[in-house]
CSV table of C-alpha atoms in Angstrom, one decimal:
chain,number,residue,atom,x,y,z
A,1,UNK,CA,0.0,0.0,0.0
A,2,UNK,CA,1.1,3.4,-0.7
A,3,UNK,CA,0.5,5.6,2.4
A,4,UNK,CA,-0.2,9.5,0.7
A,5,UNK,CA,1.6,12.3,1.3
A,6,UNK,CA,-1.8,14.6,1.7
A,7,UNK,CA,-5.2,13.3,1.8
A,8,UNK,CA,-8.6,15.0,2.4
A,9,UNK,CA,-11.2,14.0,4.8
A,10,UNK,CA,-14.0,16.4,5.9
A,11,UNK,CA,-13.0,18.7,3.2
A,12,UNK,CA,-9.6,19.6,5.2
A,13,UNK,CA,-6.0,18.7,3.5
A,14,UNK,CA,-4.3,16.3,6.3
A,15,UNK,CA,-0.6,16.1,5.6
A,16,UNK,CA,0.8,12.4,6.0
A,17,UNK,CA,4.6,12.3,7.3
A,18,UNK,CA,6.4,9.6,7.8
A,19,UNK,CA,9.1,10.2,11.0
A,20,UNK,CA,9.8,9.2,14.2
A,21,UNK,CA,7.4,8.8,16.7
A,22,UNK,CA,9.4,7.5,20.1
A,23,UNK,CA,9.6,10.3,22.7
A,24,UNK,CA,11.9,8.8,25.2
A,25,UNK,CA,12.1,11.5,27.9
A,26,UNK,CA,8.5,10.5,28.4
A,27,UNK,CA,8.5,6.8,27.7
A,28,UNK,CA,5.9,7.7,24.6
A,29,UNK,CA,5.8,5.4,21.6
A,30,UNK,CA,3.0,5.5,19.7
A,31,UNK,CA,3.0,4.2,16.1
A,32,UNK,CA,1.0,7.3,15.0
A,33,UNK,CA,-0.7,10.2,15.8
A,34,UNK,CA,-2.8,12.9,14.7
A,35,UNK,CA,-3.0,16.8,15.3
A,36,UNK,CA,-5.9,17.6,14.5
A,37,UNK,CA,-5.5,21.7,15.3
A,38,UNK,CA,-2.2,21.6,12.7
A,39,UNK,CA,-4.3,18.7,9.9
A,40,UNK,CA,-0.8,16.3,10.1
A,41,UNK,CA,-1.3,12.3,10.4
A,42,UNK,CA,2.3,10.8,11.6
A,43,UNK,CA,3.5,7.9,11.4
A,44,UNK,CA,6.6,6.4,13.2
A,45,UNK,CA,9.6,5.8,10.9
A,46,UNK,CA,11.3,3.2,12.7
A,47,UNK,CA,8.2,0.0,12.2
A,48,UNK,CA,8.4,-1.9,9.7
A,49,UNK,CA,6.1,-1.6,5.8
A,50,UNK,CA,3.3,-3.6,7.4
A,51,UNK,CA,2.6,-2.0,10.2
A,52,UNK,CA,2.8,2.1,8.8
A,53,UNK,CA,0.5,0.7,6.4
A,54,UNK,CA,-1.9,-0.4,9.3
A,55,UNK,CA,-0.9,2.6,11.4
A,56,UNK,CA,-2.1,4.8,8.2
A,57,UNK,CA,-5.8,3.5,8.3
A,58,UNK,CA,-5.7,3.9,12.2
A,59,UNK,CA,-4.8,7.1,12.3
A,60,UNK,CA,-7.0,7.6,9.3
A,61,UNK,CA,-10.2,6.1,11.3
A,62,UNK,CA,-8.9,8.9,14.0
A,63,UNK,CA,-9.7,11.3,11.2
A,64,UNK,CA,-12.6,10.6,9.7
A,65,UNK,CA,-14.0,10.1,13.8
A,66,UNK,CA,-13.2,13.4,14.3
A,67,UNK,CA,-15.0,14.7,12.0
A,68,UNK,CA,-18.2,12.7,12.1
A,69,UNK,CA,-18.0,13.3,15.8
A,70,UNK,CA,-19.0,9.6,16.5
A,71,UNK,CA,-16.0,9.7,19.5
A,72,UNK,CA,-14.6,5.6,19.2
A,73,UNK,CA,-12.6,4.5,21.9
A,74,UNK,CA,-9.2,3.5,21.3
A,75,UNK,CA,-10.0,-0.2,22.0
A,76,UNK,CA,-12.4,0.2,19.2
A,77,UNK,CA,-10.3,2.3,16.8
A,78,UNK,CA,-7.7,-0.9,17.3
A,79,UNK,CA,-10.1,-3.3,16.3
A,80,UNK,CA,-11.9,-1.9,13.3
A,81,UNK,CA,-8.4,-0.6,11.7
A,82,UNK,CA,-6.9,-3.7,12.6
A,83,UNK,CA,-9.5,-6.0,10.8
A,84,UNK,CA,-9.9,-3.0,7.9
A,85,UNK,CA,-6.0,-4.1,7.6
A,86,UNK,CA,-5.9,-7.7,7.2
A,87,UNK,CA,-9.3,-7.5,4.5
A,88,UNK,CA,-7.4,-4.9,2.5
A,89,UNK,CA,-3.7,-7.4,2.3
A,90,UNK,CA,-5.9,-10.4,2.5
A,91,UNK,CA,-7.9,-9.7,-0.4
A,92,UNK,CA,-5.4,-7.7,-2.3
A,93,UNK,CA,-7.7,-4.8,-2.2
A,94,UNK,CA,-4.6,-1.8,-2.9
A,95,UNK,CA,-1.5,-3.2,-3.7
């Protein structure tokens, strides 16, 4: 899977950059994020093709959350991005 450099969702431009994520001075390692206030997805640099790739549609069901307003939990976020994931690479859905 390609992950974009920009995408849209909501009608706002979201810049996707790939760098890393690990903030060690406060034991923080997330895969991704979003910023919402700044419209930047980021995803770690230092996991492997597989998982940015998942990361990617995670932090993109963050996104498009927000901005329905339906507020997932993070247990739920893992699950539905998770199983998005292995039906997209299972199926050969974007290669």
């Amino acid at each position: 899977m390609k992950i974009p450099n920009k995408l849209k969702v909501g009608g706002h431009e979201y810049k996707v950059q790939i760098t890393k994520t690990y903030d060690e001075a406060k034991g923080y390692n997330n895969w991704g994020r979003t910023n919402h206030a700044k419209l930047k997805i980021y995803i770690d640099s230092e996991i492997n093709q597989s998982k940015k790739e998942e990361t990617f549609i995670h932090e993109l069901l963050h996104t498009v959350d927000h901005h329905i307003g339906s507020i997932l939990k993070e247990d739920q976020v893992n699950r539905i991005s998770n199983s998005l994931y292995q039906v997209i690479k299972d199926n050969k859905l974007i290669r």
